[in-house]
Short mmCIF file of C-alpha atoms in Angstrom, two decimals:
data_model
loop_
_atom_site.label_atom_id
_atom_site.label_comp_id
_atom_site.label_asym_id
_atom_site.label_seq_id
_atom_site.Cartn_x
_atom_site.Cartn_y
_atom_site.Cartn_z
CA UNK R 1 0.00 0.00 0.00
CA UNK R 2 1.52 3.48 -0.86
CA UNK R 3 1.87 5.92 2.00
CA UNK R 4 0.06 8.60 1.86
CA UNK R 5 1.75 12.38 2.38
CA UNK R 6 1.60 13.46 5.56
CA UNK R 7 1.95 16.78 4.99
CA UNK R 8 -1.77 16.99 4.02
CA UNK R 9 -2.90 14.19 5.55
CA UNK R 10 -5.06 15.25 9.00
CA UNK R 11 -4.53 13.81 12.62
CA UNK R 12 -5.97 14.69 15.80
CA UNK R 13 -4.18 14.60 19.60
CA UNK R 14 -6.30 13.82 22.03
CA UNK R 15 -4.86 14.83 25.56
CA UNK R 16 -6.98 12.60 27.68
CA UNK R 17 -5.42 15.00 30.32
CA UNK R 18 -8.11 17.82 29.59
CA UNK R 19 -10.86 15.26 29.30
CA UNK R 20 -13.73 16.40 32.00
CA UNK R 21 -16.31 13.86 30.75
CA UNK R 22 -19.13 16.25 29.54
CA UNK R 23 -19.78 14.10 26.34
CA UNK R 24 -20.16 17.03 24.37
CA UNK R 25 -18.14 15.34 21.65
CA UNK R 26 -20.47 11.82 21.44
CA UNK R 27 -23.96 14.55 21.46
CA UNK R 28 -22.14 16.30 18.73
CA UNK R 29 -21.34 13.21 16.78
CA UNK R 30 -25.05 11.80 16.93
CA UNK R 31 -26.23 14.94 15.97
CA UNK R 32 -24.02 15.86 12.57
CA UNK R 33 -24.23 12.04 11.71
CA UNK R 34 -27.86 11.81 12.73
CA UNK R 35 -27.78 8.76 14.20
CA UNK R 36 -30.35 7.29 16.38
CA UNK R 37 -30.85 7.33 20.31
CA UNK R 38 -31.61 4.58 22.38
CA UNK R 39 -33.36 5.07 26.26
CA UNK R 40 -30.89 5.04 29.01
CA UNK R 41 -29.82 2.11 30.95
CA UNK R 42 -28.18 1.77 34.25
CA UNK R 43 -25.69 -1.00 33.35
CA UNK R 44 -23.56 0.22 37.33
CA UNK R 45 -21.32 2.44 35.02
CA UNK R 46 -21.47 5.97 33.62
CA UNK R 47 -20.60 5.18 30.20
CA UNK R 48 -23.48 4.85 28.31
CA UNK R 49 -23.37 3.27 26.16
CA UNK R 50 -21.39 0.37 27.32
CA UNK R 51 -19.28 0.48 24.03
CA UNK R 52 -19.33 1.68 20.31
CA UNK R 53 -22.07 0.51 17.63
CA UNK R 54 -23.78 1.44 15.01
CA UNK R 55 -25.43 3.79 15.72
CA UNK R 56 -22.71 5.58 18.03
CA UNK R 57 -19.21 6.42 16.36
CA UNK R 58 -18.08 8.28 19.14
CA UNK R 59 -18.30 7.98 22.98
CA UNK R 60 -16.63 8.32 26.59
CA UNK R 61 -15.76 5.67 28.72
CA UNK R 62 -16.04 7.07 32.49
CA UNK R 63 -13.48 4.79 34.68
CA UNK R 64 -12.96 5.20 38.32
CA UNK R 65 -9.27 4.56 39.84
CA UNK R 66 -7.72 5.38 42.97
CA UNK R 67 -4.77 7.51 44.22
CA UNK R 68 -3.00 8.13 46.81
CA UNK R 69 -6.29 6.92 48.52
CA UNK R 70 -8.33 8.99 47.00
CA UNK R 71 -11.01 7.95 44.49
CA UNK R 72 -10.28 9.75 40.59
CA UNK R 73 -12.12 9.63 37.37
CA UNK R 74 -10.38 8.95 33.86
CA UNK R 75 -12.50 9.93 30.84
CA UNK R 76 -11.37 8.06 27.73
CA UNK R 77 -12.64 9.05 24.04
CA UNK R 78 -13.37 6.08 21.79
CA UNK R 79 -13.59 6.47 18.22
CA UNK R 80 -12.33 5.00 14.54
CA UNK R 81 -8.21 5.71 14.60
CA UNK R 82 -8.21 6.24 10.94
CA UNK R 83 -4.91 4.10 10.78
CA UNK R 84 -2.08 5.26 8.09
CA UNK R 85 -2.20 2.66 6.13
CA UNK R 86 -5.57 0.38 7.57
CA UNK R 87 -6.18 -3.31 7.33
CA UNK R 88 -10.09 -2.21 7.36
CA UNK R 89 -9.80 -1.06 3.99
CA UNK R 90 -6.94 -3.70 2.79
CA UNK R 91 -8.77 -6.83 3.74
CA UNK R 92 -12.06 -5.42 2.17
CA UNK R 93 -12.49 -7.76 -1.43
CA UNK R 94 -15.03 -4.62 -2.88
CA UNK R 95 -12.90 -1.53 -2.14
CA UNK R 96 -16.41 -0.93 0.21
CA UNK R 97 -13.54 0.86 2.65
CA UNK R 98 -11.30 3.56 1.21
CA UNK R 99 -7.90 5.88 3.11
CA UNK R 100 -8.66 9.33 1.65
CA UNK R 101 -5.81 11.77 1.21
CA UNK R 102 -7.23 13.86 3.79
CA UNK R 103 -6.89 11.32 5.98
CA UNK R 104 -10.13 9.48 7.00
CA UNK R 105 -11.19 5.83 6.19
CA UNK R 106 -14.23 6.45 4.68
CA UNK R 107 -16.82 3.74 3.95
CA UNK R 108 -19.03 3.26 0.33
CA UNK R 109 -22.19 1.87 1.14
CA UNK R 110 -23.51 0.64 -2.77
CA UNK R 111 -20.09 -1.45 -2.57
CA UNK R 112 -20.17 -3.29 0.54
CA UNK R 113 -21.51 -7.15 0.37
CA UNK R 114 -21.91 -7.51 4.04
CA UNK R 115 -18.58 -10.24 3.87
CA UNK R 116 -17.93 -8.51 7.74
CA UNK R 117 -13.78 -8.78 6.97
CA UNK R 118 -13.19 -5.34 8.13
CA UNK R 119 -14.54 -6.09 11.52
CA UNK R 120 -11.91 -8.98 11.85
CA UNK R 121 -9.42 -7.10 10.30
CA UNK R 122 -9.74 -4.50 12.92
CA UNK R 123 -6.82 -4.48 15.58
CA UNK R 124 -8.68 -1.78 17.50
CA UNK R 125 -12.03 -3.62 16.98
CA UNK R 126 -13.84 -0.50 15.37
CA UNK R 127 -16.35 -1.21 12.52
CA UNK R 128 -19.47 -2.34 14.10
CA UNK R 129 -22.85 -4.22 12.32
CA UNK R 130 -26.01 -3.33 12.07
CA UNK R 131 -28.09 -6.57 13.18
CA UNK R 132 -31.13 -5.24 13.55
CA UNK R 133 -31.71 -3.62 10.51
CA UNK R 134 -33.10 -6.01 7.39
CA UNK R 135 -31.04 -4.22 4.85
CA UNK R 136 -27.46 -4.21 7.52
CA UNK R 137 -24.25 -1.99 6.98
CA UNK R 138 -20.95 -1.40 8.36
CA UNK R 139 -20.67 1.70 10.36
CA UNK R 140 -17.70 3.65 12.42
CA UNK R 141 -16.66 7.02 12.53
CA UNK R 142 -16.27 9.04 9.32
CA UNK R 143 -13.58 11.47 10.70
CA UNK R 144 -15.89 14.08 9.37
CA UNK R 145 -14.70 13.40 5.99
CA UNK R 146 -17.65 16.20 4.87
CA UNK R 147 -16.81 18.78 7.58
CA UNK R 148 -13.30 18.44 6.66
CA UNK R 149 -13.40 18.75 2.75
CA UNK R 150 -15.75 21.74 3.27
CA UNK R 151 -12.70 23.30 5.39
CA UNK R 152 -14.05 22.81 9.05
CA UNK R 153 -13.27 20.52 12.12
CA UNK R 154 -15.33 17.37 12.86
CA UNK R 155 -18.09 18.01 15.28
CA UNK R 156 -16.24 16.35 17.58
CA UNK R 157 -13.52 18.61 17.88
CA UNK R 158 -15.50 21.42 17.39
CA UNK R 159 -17.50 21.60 20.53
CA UNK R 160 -14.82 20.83 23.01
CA UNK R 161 -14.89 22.96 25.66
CA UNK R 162 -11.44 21.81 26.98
CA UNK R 163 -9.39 21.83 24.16
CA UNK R 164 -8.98 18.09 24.65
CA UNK R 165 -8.46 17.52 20.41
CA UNK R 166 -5.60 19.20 19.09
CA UNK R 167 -6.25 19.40 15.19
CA UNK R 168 -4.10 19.42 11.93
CA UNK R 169 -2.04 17.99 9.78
CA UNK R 170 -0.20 14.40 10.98
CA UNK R 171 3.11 16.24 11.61
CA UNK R 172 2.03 18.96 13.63
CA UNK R 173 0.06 16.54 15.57
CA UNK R 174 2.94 14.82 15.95
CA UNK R 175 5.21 17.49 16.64
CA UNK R 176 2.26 19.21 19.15
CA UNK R 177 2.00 15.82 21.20
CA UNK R 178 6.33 15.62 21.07
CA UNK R 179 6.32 19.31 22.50
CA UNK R 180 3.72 18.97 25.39
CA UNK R 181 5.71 15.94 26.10
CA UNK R 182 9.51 17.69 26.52
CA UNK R 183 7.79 20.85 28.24
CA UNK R 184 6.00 18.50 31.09
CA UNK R 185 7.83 15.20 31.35
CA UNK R 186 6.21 14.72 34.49
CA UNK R 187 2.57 15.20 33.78
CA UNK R 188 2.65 12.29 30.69
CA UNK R 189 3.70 8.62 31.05
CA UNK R 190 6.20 8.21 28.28
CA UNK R 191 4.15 6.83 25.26
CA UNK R 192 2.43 8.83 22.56
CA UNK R 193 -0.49 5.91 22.00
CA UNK R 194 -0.74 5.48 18.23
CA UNK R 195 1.90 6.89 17.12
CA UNK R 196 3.88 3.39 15.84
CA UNK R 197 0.20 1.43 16.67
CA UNK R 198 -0.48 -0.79 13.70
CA UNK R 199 1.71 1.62 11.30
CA UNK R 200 0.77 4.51 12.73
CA UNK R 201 -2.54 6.34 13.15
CA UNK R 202 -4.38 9.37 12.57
CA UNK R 203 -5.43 9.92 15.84
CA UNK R 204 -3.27 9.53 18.74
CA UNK R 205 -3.20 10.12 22.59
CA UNK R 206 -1.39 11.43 25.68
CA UNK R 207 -2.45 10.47 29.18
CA UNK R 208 -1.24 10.50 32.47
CA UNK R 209 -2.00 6.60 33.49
CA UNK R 210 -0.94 4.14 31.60
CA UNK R 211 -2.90 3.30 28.34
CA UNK R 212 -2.96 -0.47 29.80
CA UNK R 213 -5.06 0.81 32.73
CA UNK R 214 -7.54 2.54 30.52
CA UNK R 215 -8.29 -0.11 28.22
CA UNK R 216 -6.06 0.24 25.58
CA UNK R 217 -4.71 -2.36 23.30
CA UNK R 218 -1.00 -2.20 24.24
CA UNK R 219 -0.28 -4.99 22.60
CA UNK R 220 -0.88 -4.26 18.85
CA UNK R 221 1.82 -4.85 17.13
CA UNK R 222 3.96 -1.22 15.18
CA UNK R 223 4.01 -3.16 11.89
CA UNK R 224 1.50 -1.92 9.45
CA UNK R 225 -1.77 -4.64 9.68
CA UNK R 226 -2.77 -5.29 6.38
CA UNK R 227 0.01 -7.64 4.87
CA UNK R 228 -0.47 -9.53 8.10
CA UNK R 229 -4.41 -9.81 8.23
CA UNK R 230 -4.48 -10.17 4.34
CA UNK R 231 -2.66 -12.97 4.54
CA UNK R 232 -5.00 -15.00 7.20
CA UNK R 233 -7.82 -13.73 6.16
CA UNK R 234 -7.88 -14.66 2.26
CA UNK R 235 -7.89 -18.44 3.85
CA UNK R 236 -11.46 -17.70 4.99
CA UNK R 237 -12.94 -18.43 1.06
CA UNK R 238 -11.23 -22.02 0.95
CA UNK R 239 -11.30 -22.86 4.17
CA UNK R 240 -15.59 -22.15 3.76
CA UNK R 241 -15.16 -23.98 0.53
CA UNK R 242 -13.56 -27.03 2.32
CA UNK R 243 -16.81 -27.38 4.60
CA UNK R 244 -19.58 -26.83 2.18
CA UNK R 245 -17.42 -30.26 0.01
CA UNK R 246 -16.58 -31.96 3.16
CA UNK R 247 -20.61 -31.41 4.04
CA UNK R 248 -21.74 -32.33 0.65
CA UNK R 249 -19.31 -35.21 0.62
CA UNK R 250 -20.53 -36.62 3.88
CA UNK R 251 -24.42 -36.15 2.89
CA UNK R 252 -23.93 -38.07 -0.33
CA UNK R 253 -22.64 -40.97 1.39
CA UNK R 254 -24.91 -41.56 4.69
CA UNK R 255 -27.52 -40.71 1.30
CA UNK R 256 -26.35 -43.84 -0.38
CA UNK R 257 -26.09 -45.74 3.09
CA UNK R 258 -29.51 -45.20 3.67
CA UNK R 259 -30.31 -45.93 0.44
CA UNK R 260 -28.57 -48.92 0.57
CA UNK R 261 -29.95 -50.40 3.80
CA UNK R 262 -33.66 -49.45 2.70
CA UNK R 263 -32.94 -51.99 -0.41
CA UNK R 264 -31.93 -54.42 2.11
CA UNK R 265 -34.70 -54.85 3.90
#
């Protein structure tokens, strides 16, 4: 896969360091997308919900820790990473899943044949289904790919009343989340989260607990995915192909068995 330019290619940093949990980003999200609401449900958590779907690209995941004795929330923002170079869009037989220059991974709906690759493909575990619906498709988090050709911020960003998103191209990101870094080596642990992740991603993060402790994947590896998932996943075809013989194979014969023992007697 060809690597994109960076220099035009956009990023975000999110500083989960300025995070205060208002979910202004996940109202914002539903509202530009117009995606549907569901009624609240105490599941003993604040998050709500419990984790991304279809019809929720963005959200917050509220998680209590302790220190020094003393109870502390961490507010995590979940969303599509929009990875450099994604095995989404590699492993996808249709080209349903496409890395725009911009930067997003955009996703074509009159293309996709519901094969569900991109969800296994998915280090992060991002694309979600739609099971409910009759007529299903994939969904995740556009990166605004509208907002951002028509020259503004996703909605996201947009309404953050912390400054939590730091905007622009991949190498100021970069270079912003380097800098905040050097000034206040104390205030970050020492990992810029998605910055080598699977290749590299659009979106990265700072924190000030480790990414292990707030759900992260940590262990995803820096090569770029799609070589990798390409090559397990293409065994999916023949190894379906194997069952549906093996299954035909095996009903022809208990077939003729029968057949056989019904001449019998």
């Amino acid at each position: 896969m060809a690597t994109i330019n960076t220099g035009s290619q956009k990023g975000v940093l999110v500083d989960l360091t300025r995070c205060i949990g208002c979910r202004g980003c996940q109202v914002a999200c539903k509202s530009w997308n117009e995606r549907s609401t569901s009624p609240t449900k105490n599941t003993g958590t604040f998050t709500n919900p419990p984790q991304l779907n279809a019809e929720t690209f963005t959200h917050i995941r509220y998680l209590e820790g302790d220190k020094e004795g003393q109870p502390v929330w961490s507010f995590v923002k979940d969303q599509c990473m929009h990875c450099k170079q994604p095995a989404c869009a590699s492993v996808c037989p249709v080209g349903a899943l496409h890395k725009n220059p911009e930067g997003p991974v955009t996703y074509s709906f009159e293309r996709c044949i519901g094969c569900r690759y991109c969800m296994l493909a998915c280090p992060f575990y991002i694309p979600k289904y739609e099971w409910n619906k009759a007529v299903p498709w994939v969904r995740k988090c556009t990166f605004c790919m509208d907002r951002i050709a028509d020259g503004m911020v996703p909605a996201c960003i947009k309404v953050c009343p912390t400054g939590t998103m730091f905007y622009g191209t991949i190498d100021e990101v970069n270079a912003e989340a380097e800098k905040r870094m050097k000034d206040k080596p104390g205030k970050y642990v020492p990992q810029i989260y998605g910055k080598e992740e699977a290749g590299g991603t659009s979106w990265i993060y700072l924190s000030a607990i480790p990414f292990e402790n707030l759900g992260f994947n940590t262990k995803i590896l820096k090569t770029p995915y799609p070589d990798m998932t390409w090559k397990y996943i293409s065994k999916i075809p023949s190894v379906i192909g194997l069952v549906l013989v093996t299954g035909a194979v095996t009903w022809a014969i208990t077939r003729r068995m029968n057949a056989e023992k019904g001449d019998k007697s």
